[in-house]
């Protein structure tokens, strides 16, 4: 795989249908939001939906995780080293989890 395709980028820039490896989660609030939906550093996930408001992921366990696009900006990803079970058609359907990004959902 070319080095450019293995470089880090933001989860917010990942198009639907692409598998990525979570390399780093910046800031404690972002890490907490990711952990609440089951996304951790080192996980390989499949991006199911990528839009201006939210990112929908399928985790390695088959669960769906929803992150705000604002939160996803602070998650560094890269192409996975090898394919995993994430996104398999035969993976069990998981629960949908969602979390707001830092500062979202609170009174301003």
PDB file of C-alpha atoms in Angstrom:
ATOM      1  CA  UNK A   1       0.000   0.000   0.000  1.00  0.00           C
ATOM      2  CA  UNK A   2       1.427   3.440  -0.877  1.00  0.00           C
ATOM      3  CA  UNK A   3       2.664   5.503   2.044  1.00  0.00           C
ATOM      4  CA  UNK A   4       0.231   8.312   1.250  1.00  0.00           C
ATOM      5  CA  UNK A   5      -2.782   6.051   1.753  1.00  0.00           C
ATOM      6  CA  UNK A   6      -1.399   4.903   5.137  1.00  0.00           C
ATOM      7  CA  UNK A   7      -0.925   8.469   6.412  1.00  0.00           C
ATOM      8  CA  UNK A   8      -2.991   9.787   9.276  1.00  0.00           C
ATOM      9  CA  UNK A   9      -6.041  11.888   8.701  1.00  0.00           C
ATOM     10  CA  UNK A  10      -9.167  12.892  10.557  1.00  0.00           C
ATOM     11  CA  UNK A  11     -12.095  10.498  10.994  1.00  0.00           C
ATOM     12  CA  UNK A  12     -14.321  13.364   9.824  1.00  0.00           C
ATOM     13  CA  UNK A  13     -12.719  13.118   6.340  1.00  0.00           C
ATOM     14  CA  UNK A  14     -13.370   9.378   5.876  1.00  0.00           C
ATOM     15  CA  UNK A  15     -15.941   8.585   3.170  1.00  0.00           C
ATOM     16  CA  UNK A  16     -18.711   6.033   3.646  1.00  0.00           C
ATOM     17  CA  UNK A  17     -17.630   2.502   2.760  1.00  0.00           C
ATOM     18  CA  UNK A  18     -14.022   2.839   3.923  1.00  0.00           C
ATOM     19  CA  UNK A  19     -12.347   0.806   6.669  1.00  0.00           C
ATOM     20  CA  UNK A  20      -9.955   2.776   8.893  1.00  0.00           C
ATOM     21  CA  UNK A  21      -7.849   2.126  11.966  1.00  0.00           C
ATOM     22  CA  UNK A  22      -8.289   4.499  14.909  1.00  0.00           C
ATOM     23  CA  UNK A  23      -4.727   5.699  15.581  1.00  0.00           C
ATOM     24  CA  UNK A  24      -5.143   8.477  18.130  1.00  0.00           C
ATOM     25  CA  UNK A  25      -7.976  10.179  19.973  1.00  0.00           C
ATOM     26  CA  UNK A  26      -7.062  13.715  20.960  1.00  0.00           C
ATOM     27  CA  UNK A  27      -8.345  15.418  24.108  1.00  0.00           C
ATOM     28  CA  UNK A  28      -9.982  13.813  27.129  1.00  0.00           C
ATOM     29  CA  UNK A  29     -13.523  14.906  26.185  1.00  0.00           C
ATOM     30  CA  UNK A  30     -13.218  13.360  22.729  1.00  0.00           C
ATOM     31  CA  UNK A  31     -11.751  10.144  24.189  1.00  0.00           C
ATOM     32  CA  UNK A  32     -14.690   9.934  26.619  1.00  0.00           C
ATOM     33  CA  UNK A  33     -17.242  10.468  23.825  1.00  0.00           C
ATOM     34  CA  UNK A  34     -15.568   7.736  21.749  1.00  0.00           C
ATOM     35  CA  UNK A  35     -15.392   5.292  24.650  1.00  0.00           C
ATOM     36  CA  UNK A  36     -19.108   5.815  25.360  1.00  0.00           C
ATOM     37  CA  UNK A  37     -19.939   4.504  21.877  1.00  0.00           C
ATOM     38  CA  UNK A  38     -17.328   1.735  21.904  1.00  0.00           C
ATOM     39  CA  UNK A  39     -14.594   3.302  19.763  1.00  0.00           C
ATOM     40  CA  UNK A  40     -11.019   3.004  21.031  1.00  0.00           C
ATOM     41  CA  UNK A  41      -7.504   3.540  19.725  1.00  0.00           C
ATOM     42  CA  UNK A  42      -6.349   0.545  17.688  1.00  0.00           C
ATOM     43  CA  UNK A  43      -9.879  -0.423  16.574  1.00  0.00           C
ATOM     44  CA  UNK A  44     -10.609  -0.959  12.895  1.00  0.00           C
ATOM     45  CA  UNK A  45     -14.015   0.422  11.953  1.00  0.00           C
ATOM     46  CA  UNK A  46     -16.130   0.702   8.816  1.00  0.00           C
ATOM     47  CA  UNK A  47     -17.567   4.124   8.006  1.00  0.00           C
ATOM     48  CA  UNK A  48     -21.241   3.589   7.162  1.00  0.00           C
ATOM     49  CA  UNK A  49     -22.198   7.251   6.837  1.00  0.00           C
ATOM     50  CA  UNK A  50     -20.152  10.428   6.698  1.00  0.00           C
ATOM     51  CA  UNK A  51     -21.871  13.776   6.682  1.00  0.00           C
ATOM     52  CA  UNK A  52     -21.577  17.320   7.958  1.00  0.00           C
ATOM     53  CA  UNK A  53     -23.390  16.516  11.215  1.00  0.00           C
ATOM     54  CA  UNK A  54     -22.431  12.957  12.117  1.00  0.00           C
ATOM     55  CA  UNK A  55     -20.277   9.936  11.369  1.00  0.00           C
ATOM     56  CA  UNK A  56     -21.809   6.456  11.646  1.00  0.00           C
ATOM     57  CA  UNK A  57     -19.359   3.596  12.166  1.00  0.00           C
ATOM     58  CA  UNK A  58     -19.580  -0.172  12.397  1.00  0.00           C
ATOM     59  CA  UNK A  59     -17.187  -1.511  15.004  1.00  0.00           C
ATOM     60  CA  UNK A  60     -15.279  -4.790  14.925  1.00  0.00           C
ATOM     61  CA  UNK A  61     -18.046  -6.375  17.024  1.00  0.00           C
ATOM     62  CA  UNK A  62     -20.723  -5.348  14.524  1.00  0.00           C
ATOM     63  CA  UNK A  63     -22.137  -2.594  16.736  1.00  0.00           C
ATOM     64  CA  UNK A  64     -22.994   0.799  15.282  1.00  0.00           C
ATOM     65  CA  UNK A  65     -21.384   3.885  16.790  1.00  0.00           C
ATOM     66  CA  UNK A  66     -22.471   7.445  16.063  1.00  0.00           C
ATOM     67  CA  UNK A  67     -20.128  10.378  16.605  1.00  0.00           C
ATOM     68  CA  UNK A  68     -20.741  14.013  15.821  1.00  0.00           C
ATOM     69  CA  UNK A  69     -18.623  15.326  12.961  1.00  0.00           C
ATOM     70  CA  UNK A  70     -17.234  17.850  15.436  1.00  0.00           C
ATOM     71  CA  UNK A  71     -15.943  15.020  17.640  1.00  0.00           C
ATOM     72  CA  UNK A  72     -14.674  13.008  14.652  1.00  0.00           C
ATOM     73  CA  UNK A  73     -12.350  15.876  13.656  1.00  0.00           C
ATOM     74  CA  UNK A  74     -10.174  15.050  16.656  1.00  0.00           C
ATOM     75  CA  UNK A  75      -9.825  11.342  15.902  1.00  0.00           C
ATOM     76  CA  UNK A  76      -6.747  10.465  13.831  1.00  0.00           C
ATOM     77  CA  UNK A  77      -7.158   7.467  11.509  1.00  0.00           C
ATOM     78  CA  UNK A  78      -5.203   5.602   8.851  1.00  0.00           C
ATOM     79  CA  UNK A  79      -5.862   2.766   6.438  1.00  0.00           C
ATOM     80  CA  UNK A  80      -5.781  -0.548   8.311  1.00  0.00           C
ATOM     81  CA  UNK A  81      -2.757  -2.780   7.876  1.00  0.00           C
ATOM     82  CA  UNK A  82      -5.046  -5.684   6.944  1.00  0.00           C
ATOM     83  CA  UNK A  83      -8.752  -6.391   6.543  1.00  0.00           C
ATOM     84  CA  UNK A  84     -10.789  -7.326   9.607  1.00  0.00           C
ATOM     85  CA  UNK A  85     -14.291  -8.508  10.355  1.00  0.00           C
ATOM     86  CA  UNK A  86     -15.625  -4.966  10.639  1.00  0.00           C
ATOM     87  CA  UNK A  87     -18.399  -4.415   8.183  1.00  0.00           C
ATOM     88  CA  UNK A  88     -18.877  -8.082   7.265  1.00  0.00           C
ATOM     89  CA  UNK A  89     -22.318  -8.940   5.960  1.00  0.00           C
ATOM     90  CA  UNK A  90     -22.493 -11.898   8.362  1.00  0.00           C
ATOM     91  CA  UNK A  91     -21.544  -9.817  11.423  1.00  0.00           C
ATOM     92  CA  UNK A  92     -24.240  -9.742  14.116  1.00  0.00           C
ATOM     93  CA  UNK A  93     -26.348  -6.623  14.252  1.00  0.00           C
ATOM     94  CA  UNK A  94     -25.228  -4.454  17.144  1.00  0.00           C
ATOM     95  CA  UNK A  95     -26.823  -1.812  19.267  1.00  0.00           C
ATOM     96  CA  UNK A  96     -26.787   1.786  18.117  1.00  0.00           C
ATOM     97  CA  UNK A  97     -24.896   4.111  20.398  1.00  0.00           C
ATOM     98  CA  UNK A  98     -24.500   7.850  20.056  1.00  0.00           C
ATOM     99  CA  UNK A  99     -22.700  10.664  21.764  1.00  0.00           C
ATOM    100  CA  UNK A 100     -22.478  14.391  21.412  1.00  0.00           C
ATOM    101  CA  UNK A 101     -19.160  16.077  20.905  1.00  0.00           C
ATOM    102  CA  UNK A 102     -17.420  18.247  23.466  1.00  0.00           C
ATOM    103  CA  UNK A 103     -19.648  21.123  24.472  1.00  0.00           C
ATOM    104  CA  UNK A 104     -22.586  19.889  22.401  1.00  0.00           C
ATOM    105  CA  UNK A 105     -25.954  19.525  24.026  1.00  0.00           C
ATOM    106  CA  UNK A 106     -25.142  21.913  26.871  1.00  0.00           C
ATOM    107  CA  UNK A 107     -26.559  25.338  27.420  1.00  0.00           C
ATOM    108  CA  UNK A 108     -24.406  28.082  25.990  1.00  0.00           C
TER     109      UNK A 108
END
